[in-house]
PDB file of C-alpha atoms and ligand atoms in Angstrom:
ATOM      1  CA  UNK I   1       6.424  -6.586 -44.077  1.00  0.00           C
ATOM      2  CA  UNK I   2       5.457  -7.077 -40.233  1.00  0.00           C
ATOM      3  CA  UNK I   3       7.355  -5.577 -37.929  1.00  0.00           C
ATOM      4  CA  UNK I   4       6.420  -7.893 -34.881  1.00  0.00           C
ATOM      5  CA  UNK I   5       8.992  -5.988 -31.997  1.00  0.00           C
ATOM      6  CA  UNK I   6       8.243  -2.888 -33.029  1.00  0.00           C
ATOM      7  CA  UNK I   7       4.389  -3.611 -33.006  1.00  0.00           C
ATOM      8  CA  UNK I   8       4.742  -5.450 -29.324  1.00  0.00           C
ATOM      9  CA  UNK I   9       6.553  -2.043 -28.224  1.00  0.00           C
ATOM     10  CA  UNK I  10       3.473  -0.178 -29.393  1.00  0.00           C
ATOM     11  CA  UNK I  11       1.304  -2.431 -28.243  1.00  0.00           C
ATOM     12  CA  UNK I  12       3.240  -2.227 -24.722  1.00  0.00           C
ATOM     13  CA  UNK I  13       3.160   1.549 -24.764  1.00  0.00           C
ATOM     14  CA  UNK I  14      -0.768   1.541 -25.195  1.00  0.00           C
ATOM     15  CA  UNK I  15      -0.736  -0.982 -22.418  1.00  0.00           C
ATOM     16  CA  UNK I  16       1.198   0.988 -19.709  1.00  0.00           C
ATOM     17  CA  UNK I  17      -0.609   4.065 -20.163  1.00  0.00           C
ATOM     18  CA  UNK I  18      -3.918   2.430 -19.767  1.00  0.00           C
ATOM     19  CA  UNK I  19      -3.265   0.405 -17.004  1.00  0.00           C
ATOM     20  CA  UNK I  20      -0.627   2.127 -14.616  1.00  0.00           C
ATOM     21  CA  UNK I  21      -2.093   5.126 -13.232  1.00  0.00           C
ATOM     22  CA  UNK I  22      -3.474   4.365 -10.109  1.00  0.00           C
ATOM     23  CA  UNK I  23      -5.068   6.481  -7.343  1.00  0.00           C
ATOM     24  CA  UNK I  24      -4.227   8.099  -4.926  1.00  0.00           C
ATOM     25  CA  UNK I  25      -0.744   9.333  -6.947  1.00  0.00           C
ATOM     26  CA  UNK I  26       0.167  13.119  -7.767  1.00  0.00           C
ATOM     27  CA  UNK I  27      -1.458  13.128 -11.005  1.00  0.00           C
ATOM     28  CA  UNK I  28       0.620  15.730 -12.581  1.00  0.00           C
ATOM     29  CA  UNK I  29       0.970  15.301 -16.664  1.00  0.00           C
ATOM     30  CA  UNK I  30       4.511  15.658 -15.985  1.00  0.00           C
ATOM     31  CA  UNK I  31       4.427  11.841 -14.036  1.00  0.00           C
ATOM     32  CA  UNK I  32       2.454  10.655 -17.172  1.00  0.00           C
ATOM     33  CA  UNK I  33       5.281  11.745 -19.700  1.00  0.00           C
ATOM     34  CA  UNK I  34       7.648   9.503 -17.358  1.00  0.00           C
ATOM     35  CA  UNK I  35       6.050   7.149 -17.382  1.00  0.00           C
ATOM     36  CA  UNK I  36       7.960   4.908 -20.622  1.00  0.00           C
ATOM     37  CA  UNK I  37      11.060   5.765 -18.282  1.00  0.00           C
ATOM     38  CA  UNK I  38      12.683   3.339 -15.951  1.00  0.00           C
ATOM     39  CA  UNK I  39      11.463   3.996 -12.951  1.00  0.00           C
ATOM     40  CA  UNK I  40      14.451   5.079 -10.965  1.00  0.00           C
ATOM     41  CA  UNK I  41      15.161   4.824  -7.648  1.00  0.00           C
ATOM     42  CA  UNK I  42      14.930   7.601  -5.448  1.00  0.00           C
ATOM     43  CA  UNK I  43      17.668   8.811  -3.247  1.00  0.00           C
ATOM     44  CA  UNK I  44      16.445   9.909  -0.097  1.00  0.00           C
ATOM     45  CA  UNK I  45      17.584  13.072   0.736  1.00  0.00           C
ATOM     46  CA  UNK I  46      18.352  11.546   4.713  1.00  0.00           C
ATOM     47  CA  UNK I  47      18.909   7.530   3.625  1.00  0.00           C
ATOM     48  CA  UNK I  48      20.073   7.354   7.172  1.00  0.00           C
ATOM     49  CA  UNK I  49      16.563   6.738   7.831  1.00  0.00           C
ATOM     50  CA  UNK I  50      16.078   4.003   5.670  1.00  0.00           C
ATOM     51  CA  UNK I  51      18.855   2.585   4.981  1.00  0.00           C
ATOM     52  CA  UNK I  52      21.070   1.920   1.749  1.00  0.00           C
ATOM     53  CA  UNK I  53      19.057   2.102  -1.713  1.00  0.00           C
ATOM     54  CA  UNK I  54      17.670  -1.170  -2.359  1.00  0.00           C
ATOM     55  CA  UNK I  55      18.884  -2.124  -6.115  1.00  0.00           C
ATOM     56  CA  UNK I  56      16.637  -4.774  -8.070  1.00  0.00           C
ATOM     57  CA  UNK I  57      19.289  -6.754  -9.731  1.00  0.00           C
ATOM     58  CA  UNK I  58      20.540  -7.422  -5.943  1.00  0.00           C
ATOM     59  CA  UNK I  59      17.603  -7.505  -3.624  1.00  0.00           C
ATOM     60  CA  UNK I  60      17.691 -10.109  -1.172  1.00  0.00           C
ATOM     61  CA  UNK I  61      15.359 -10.826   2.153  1.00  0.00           C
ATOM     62  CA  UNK I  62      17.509 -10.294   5.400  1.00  0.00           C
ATOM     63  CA  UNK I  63      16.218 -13.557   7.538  1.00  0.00           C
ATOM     64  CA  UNK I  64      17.404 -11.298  10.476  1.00  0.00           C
ATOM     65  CA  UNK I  65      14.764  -8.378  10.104  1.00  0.00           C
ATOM     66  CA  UNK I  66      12.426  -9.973   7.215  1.00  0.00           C
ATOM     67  CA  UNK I  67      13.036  -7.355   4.891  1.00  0.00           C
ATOM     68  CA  UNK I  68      15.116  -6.306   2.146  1.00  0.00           C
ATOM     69  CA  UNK I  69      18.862  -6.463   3.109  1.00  0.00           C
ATOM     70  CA  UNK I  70      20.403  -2.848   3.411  1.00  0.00           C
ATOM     71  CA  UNK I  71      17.077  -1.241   4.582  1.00  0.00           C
ATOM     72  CA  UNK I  72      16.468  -0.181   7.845  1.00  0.00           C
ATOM     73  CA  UNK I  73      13.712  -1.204   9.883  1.00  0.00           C
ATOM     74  CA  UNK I  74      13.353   0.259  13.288  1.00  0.00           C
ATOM     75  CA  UNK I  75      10.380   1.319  15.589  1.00  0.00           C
ATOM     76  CA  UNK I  76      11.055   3.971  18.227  1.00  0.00           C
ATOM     77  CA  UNK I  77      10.392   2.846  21.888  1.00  0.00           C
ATOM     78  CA  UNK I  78       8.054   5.886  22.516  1.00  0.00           C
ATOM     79  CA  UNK I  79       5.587   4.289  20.083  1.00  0.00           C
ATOM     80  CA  UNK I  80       2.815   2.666  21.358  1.00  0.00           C
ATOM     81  CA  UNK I  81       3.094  -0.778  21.617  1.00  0.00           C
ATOM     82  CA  UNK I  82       0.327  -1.786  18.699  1.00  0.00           C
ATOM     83  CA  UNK I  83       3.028  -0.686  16.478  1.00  0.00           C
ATOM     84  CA  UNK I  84       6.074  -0.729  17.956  1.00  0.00           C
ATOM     85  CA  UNK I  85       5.565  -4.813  18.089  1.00  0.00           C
ATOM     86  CA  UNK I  86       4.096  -5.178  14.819  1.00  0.00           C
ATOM     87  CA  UNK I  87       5.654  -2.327  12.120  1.00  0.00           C
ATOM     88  CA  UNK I  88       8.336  -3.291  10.006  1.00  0.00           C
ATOM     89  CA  UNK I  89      10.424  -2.573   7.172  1.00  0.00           C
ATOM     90  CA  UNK I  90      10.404   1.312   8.299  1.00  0.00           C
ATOM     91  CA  UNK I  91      11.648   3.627  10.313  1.00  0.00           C
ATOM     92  CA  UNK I  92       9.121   4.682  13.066  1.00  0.00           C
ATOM     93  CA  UNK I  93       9.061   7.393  15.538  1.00  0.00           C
ATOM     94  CA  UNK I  94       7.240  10.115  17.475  1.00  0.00           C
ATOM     95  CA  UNK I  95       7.496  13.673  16.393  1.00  0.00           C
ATOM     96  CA  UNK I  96       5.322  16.084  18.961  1.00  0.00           C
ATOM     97  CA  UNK I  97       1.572  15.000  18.238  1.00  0.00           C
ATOM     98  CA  UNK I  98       2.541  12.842  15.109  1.00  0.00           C
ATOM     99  CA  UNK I  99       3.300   9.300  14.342  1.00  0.00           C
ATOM    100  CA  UNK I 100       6.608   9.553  11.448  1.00  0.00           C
ATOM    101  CA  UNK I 101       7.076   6.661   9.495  1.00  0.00           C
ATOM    102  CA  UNK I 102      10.046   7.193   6.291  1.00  0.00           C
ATOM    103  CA  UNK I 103       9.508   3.967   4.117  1.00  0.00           C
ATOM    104  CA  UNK I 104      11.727   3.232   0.709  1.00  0.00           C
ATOM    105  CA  UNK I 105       8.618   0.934   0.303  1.00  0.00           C
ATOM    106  CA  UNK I 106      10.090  -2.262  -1.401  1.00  0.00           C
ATOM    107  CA  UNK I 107       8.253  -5.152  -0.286  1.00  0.00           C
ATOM    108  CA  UNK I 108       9.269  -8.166   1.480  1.00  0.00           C
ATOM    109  CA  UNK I 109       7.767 -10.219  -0.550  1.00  0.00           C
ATOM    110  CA  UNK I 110       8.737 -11.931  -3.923  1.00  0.00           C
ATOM    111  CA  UNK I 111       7.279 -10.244  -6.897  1.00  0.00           C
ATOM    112  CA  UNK I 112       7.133 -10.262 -10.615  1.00  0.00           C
ATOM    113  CA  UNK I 113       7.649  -6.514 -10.803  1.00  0.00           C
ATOM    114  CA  UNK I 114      11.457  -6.932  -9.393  1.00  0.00           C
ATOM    115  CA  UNK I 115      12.228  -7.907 -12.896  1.00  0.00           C
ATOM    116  CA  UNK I 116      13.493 -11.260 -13.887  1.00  0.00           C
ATOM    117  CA  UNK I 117      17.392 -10.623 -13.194  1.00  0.00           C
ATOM    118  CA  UNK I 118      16.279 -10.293  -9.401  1.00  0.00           C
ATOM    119  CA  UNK I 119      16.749 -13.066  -7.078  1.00  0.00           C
ATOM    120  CA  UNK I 120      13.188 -11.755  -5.444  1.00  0.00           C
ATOM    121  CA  UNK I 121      11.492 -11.979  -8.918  1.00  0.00           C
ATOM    122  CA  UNK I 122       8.626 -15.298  -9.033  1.00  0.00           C
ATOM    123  CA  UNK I 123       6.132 -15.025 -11.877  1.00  0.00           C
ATOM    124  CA  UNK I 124       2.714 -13.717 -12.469  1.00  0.00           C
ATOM    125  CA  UNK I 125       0.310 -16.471 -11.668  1.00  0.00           C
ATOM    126  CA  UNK I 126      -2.156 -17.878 -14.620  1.00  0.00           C
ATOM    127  CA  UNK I 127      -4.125 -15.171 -15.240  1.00  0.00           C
ATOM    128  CA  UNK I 128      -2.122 -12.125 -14.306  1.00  0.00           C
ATOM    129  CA  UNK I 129      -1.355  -9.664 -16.814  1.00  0.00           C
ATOM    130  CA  UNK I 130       2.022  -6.857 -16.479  1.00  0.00           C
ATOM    131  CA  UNK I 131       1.442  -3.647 -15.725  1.00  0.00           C
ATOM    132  CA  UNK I 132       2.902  -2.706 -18.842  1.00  0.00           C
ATOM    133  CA  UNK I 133       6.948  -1.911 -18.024  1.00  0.00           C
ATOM    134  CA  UNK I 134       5.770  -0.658 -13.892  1.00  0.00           C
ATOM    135  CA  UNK I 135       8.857  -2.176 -12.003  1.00  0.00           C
ATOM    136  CA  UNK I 136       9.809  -1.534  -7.740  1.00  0.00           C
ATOM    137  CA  UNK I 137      11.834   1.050  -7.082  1.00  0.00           C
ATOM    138  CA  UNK I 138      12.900   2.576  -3.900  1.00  0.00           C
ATOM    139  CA  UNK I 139      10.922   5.202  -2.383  1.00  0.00           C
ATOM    140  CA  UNK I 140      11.454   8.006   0.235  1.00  0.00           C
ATOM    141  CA  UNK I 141       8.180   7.925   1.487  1.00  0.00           C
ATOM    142  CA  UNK I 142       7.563  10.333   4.716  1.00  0.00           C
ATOM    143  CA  UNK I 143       4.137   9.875   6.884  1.00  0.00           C
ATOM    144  CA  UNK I 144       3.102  12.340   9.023  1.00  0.00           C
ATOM    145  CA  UNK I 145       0.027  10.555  11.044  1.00  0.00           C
ATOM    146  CA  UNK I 146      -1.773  11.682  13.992  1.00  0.00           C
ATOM    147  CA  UNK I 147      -1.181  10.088  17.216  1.00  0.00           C
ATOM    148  CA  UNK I 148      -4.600  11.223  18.607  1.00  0.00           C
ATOM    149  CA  UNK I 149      -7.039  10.001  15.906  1.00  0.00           C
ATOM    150  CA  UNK I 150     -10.544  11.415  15.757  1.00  0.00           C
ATOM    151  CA  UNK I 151     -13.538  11.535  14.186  1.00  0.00           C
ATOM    152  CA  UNK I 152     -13.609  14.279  12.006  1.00  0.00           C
ATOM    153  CA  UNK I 153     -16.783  16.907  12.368  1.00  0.00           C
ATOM    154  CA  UNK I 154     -18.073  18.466   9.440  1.00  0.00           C
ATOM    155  CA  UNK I 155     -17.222  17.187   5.525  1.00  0.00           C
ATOM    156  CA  UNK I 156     -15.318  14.148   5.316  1.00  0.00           C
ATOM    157  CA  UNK I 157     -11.496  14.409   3.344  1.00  0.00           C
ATOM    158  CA  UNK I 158     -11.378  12.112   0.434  1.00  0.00           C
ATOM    159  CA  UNK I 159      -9.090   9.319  -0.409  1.00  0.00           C
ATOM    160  CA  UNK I 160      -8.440  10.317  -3.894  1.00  0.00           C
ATOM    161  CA  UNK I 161      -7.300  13.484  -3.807  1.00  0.00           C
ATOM    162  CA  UNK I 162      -3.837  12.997  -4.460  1.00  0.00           C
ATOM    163  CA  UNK I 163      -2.056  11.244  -2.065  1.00  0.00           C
ATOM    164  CA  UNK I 164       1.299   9.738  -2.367  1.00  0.00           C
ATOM    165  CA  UNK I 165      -0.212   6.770  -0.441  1.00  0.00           C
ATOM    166  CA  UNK I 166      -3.494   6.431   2.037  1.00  0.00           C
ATOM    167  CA  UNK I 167      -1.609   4.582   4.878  1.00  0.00           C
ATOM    168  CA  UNK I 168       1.097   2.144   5.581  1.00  0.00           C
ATOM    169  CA  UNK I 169       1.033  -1.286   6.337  1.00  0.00           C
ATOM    170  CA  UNK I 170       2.991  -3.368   8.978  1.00  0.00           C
ATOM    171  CA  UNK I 171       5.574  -4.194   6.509  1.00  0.00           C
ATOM    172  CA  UNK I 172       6.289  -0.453   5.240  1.00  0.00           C
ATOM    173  CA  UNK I 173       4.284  -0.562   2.259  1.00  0.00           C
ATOM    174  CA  UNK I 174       1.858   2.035   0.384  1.00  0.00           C
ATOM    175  CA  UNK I 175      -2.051   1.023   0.762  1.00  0.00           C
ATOM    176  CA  UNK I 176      -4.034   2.948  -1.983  1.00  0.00           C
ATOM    177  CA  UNK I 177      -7.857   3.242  -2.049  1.00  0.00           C
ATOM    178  CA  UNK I 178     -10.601   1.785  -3.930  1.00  0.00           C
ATOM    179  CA  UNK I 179      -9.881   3.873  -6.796  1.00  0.00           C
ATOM    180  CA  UNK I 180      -8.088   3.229 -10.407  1.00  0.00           C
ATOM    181  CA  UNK I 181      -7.357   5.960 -12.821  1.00  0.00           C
ATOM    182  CA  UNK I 182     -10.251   6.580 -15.550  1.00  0.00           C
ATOM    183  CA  UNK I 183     -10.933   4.825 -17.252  1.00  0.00           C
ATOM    184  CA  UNK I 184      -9.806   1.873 -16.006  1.00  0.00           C
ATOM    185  CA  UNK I 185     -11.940   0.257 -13.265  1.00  0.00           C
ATOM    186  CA  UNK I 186     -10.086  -1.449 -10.494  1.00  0.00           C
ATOM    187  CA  UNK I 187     -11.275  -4.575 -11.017  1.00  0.00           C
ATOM    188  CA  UNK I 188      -8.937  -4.109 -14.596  1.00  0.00           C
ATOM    189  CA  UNK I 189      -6.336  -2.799 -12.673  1.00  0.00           C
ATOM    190  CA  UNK I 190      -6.678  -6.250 -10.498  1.00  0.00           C
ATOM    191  CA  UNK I 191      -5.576  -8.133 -12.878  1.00  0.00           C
ATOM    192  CA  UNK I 192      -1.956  -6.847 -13.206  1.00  0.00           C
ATOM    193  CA  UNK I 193      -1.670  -7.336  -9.286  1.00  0.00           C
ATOM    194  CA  UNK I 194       1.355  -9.809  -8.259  1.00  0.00           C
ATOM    195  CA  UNK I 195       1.229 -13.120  -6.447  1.00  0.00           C
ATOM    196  CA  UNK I 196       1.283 -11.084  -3.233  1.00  0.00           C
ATOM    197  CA  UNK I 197      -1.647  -8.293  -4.053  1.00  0.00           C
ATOM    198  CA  UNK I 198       0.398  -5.706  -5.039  1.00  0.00           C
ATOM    199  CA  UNK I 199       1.553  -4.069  -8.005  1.00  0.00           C
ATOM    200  CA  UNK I 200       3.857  -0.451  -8.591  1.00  0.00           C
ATOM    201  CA  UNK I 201       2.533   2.489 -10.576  1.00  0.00           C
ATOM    202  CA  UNK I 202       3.821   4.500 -13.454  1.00  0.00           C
ATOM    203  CA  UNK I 203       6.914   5.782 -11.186  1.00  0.00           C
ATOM    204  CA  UNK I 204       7.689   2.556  -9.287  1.00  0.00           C
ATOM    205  CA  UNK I 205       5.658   2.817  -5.953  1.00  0.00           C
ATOM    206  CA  UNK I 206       4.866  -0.867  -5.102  1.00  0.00           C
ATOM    207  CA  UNK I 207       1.007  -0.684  -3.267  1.00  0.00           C
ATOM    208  CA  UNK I 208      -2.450  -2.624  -2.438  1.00  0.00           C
ATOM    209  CA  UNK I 209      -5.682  -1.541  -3.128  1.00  0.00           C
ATOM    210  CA  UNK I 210      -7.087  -4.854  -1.738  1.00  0.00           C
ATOM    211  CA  UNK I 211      -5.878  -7.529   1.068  1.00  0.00           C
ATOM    212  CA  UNK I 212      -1.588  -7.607   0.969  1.00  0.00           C
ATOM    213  CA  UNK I 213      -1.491 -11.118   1.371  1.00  0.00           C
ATOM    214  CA  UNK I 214       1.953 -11.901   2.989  1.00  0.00           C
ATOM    215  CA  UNK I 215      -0.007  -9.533   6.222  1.00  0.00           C
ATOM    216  CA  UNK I 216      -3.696 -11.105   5.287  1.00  0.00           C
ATOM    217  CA  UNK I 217      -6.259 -13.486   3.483  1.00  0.00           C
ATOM    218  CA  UNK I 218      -9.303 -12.867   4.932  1.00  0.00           C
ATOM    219  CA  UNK I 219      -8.170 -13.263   8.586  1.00  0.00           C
ATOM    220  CA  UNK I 220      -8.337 -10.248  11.632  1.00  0.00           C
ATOM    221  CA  UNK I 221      -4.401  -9.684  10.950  1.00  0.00           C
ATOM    222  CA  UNK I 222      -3.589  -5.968  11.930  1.00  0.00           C
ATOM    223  CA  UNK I 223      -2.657  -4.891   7.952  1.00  0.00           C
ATOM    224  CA  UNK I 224      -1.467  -1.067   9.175  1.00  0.00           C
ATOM    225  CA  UNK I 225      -2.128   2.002   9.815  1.00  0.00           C
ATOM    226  CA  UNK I 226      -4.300   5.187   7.816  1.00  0.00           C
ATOM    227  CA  UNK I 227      -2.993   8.477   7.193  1.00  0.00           C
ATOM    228  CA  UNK I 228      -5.698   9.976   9.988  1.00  0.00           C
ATOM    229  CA  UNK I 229      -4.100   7.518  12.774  1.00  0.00           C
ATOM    230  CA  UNK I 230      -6.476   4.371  12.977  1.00  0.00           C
ATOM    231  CA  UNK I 231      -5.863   0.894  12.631  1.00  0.00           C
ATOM    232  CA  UNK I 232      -6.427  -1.586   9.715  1.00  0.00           C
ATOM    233  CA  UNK I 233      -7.425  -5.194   9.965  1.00  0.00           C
ATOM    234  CA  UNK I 234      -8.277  -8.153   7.313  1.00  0.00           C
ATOM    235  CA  UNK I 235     -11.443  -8.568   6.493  1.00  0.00           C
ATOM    236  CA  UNK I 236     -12.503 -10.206  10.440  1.00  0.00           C
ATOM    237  CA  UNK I 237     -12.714  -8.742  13.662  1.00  0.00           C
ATOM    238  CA  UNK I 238     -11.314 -10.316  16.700  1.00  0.00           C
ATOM    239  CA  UNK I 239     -11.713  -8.526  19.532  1.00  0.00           C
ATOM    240  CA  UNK I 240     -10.584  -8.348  23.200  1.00  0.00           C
ATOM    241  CA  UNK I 241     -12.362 -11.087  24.212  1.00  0.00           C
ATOM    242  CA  UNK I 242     -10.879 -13.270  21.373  1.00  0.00           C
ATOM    243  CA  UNK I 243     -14.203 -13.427  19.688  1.00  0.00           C
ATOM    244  CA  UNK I 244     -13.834 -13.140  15.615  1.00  0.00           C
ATOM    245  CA  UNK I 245     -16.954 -12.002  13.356  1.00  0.00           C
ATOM    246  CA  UNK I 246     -16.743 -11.046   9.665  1.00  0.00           C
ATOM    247  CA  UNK I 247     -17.876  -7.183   9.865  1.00  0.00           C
ATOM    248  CA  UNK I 248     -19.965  -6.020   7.047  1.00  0.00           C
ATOM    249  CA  UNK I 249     -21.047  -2.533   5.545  1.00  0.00           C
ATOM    250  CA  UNK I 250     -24.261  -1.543   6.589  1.00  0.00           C
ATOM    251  CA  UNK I 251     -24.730  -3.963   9.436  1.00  0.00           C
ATOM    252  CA  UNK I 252     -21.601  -3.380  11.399  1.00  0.00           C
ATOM    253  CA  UNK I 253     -19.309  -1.331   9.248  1.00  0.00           C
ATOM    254  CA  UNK I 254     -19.874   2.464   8.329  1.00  0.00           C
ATOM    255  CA  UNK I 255     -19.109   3.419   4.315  1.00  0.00           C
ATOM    256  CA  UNK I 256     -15.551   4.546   5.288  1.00  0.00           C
ATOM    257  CA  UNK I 257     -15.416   0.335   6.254  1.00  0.00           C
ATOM    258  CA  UNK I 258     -15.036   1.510   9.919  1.00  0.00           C
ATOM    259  CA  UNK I 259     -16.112   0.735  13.557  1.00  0.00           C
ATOM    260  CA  UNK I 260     -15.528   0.920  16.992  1.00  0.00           C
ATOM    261  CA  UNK I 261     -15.013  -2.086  19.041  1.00  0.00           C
ATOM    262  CA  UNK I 262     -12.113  -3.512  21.076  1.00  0.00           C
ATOM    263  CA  UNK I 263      -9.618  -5.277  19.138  1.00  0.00           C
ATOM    264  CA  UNK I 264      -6.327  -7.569  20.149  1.00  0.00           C
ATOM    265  CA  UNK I 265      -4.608  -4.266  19.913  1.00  0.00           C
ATOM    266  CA  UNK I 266      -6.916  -2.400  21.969  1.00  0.00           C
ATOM    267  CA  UNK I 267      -8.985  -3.157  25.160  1.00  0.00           C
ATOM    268  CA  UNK I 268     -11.130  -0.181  24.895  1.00  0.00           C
ATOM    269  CA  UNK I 269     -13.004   0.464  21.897  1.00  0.00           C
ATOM    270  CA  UNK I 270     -11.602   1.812  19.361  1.00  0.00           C
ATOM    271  CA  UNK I 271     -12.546   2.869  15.459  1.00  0.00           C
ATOM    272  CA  UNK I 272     -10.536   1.253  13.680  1.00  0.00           C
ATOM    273  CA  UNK I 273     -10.729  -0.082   9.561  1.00  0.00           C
ATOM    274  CA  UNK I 274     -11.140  -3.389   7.878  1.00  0.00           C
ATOM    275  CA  UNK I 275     -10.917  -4.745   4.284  1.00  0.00           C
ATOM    276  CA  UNK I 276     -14.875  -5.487   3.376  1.00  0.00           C
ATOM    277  CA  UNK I 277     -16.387  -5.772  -0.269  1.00  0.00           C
ATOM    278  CA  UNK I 278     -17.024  -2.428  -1.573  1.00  0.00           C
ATOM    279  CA  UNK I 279     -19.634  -1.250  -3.631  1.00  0.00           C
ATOM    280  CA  UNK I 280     -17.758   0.921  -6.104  1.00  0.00           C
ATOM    281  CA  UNK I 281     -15.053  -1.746  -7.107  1.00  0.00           C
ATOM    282  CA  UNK I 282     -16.099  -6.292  -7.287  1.00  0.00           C
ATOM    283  CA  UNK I 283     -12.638  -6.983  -5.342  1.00  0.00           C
ATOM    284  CA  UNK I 284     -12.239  -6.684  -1.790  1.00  0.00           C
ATOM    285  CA  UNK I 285     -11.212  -3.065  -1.115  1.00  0.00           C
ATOM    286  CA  UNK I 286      -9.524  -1.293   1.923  1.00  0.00           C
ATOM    287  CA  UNK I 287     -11.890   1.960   2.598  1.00  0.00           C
ATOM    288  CA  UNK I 288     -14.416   3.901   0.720  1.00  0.00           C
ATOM    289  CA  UNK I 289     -13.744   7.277  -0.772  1.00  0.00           C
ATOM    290  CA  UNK I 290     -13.421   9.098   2.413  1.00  0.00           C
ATOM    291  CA  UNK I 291     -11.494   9.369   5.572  1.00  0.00           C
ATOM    292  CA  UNK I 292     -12.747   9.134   9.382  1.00  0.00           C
ATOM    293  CA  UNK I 293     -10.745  11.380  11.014  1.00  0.00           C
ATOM    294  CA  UNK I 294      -8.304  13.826   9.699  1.00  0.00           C
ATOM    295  CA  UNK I 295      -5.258  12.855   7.532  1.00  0.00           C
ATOM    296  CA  UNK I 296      -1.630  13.595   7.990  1.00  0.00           C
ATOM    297  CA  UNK I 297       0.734  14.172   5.591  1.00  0.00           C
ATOM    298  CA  UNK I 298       2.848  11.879   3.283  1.00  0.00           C
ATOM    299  CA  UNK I 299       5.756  13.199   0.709  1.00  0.00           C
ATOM    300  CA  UNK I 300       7.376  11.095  -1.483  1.00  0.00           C
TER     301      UNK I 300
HETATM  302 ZN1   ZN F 401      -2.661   0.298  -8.235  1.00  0.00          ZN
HETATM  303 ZN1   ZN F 402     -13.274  -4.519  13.732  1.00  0.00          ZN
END
């Protein structure tokens, strides 16, 4: 006798565990054995700094701030003005020689991985697969981002080495690297992305890897900000002069995706990142496997 529920919850366990761990994410084995767990919302331990817990079943966008109602998104008026006019969805401020962004990182976006009881919930398009049971839940994400960026002498830090999250983008959400968790590649792991580009791992932490596309499709769009302090933009360049090009690795970017060249953000050149094709992954991939400068700190 079949047994065809029990066999698509098997089939659903093997699933999530081979598709849900992405990098950069504390890889303890402790996550991993949460993983079949609904991911649960976090409580920050100051939610005056983000505002009230989104819940799923009752997410709605606020038309007023264009994110999710109850969150609070604020930007700090000692912030320079390439964020303070452009950051979202998250609290922003200066502390000393640091940029500190606290994010509950639910996007503003609809997604399938809101569930279908939530009025932001749209489906996968053809194609898609789930990320097994992966649904949003809020975070209390804490970046700690130099406000002086630059280059860093000597060995390179990594991407992967187990962040919470590489950077932020303009809309408060994690960006990941070019990285999925063995041994998935990420093109795999592409295929459980949303309608939007983004997708939540094992505990609920809604990211890209590649272009967030409510910020970007291939245009110069500012996307955010790294954890060593420099800017991210779409896959072109548009610079002071209003002049766009299509950078590429090799000829004009470096293998952290990288250069340094005015932007509309900044009149004197500046290093700043771009999404570019990427040798280790066949999607379109933020940065290689290293930083420029020196990263901050994130908590989650
Ligand atoms: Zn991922
Ligand atoms: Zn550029």
């Amino acid at each position: 006798m079949e047994y065809p529920i029990i066999r698509t919850i098997a089939l659903g366990l093997v699933f999530a565990f081979s598709l849900t761990q992405c990098k950069p994410k504390s890889n303890s084995d402790e996550e991993t054995l949460l993983l079949l767990a609904a991911a649960a919302s976090k409580i920050c331990v100051n939610n005056s700094y983000t505002g009230t817990t989104v819940s799923n079943s009752t997410a709605t966008l606020d038309t007023n701030t264009d994110c999710i109602t109850g969150m609070t998104s604020s930007m700090s008026a000692d912030l320079p003005a390439w964020i303070r006019n452009n950051f979202k969805c998250s609290v922003g401020s200066v502390s000393g020689s640091n940029y500190v962004f606290r994010s509950q990182n639910i996007p503003n976006n609809k997604s399938f991985y809101f569930g279908s009881s939530s009025p932001m919930y749209v489906a996968l398009a053809g194609g898609q697969k789930s990320a097994g049971n992966n649904q949003i839940a809020s975070q209390c994400m804490v970046y700690s981002i130099p406000s002086s960026p630059a280059a860093k002498s000597g060995a390179l830090v990594g991407t992967q080495s187990g962040y919470a999250s590489v950077g932020i983008t303009v809309n408060g959400l994690a960006i990941f690297n070019n990285a999925a968790a063995a041994p998935d590649t990420l093109a795999t792991e592409a295929q459980t992305f949303d309608t939007f580009n983004g997708h939540p791992q094992n505990s609920g932490v809604y990211h890209h890897h590649s272009q967030p596309l409510n910020i970007s499709n291939n245009n110069s769009n500012l996307i955010g900000i790294l954890l060593d302090g420099f800017a991210v933009y779409g896959r072109d360049c548009t610079n002071a002069s209003n002049v766009t090009s299509t950078p590429t690795i090799g000829s004009d970017l470096d293998a952290n995706h990288g250069h340094t060249t005015t932007t509309l953000h900044f009149a004197t050149a500046t290093y700043h990142y771009h999404y570019t094709s990427d040798p280790t992954a066949t999607i379109p991939t933020l940065i290689g496997s290293y930083f420029y400068g020196t990263p901050g700190t994130i908590s989650n």
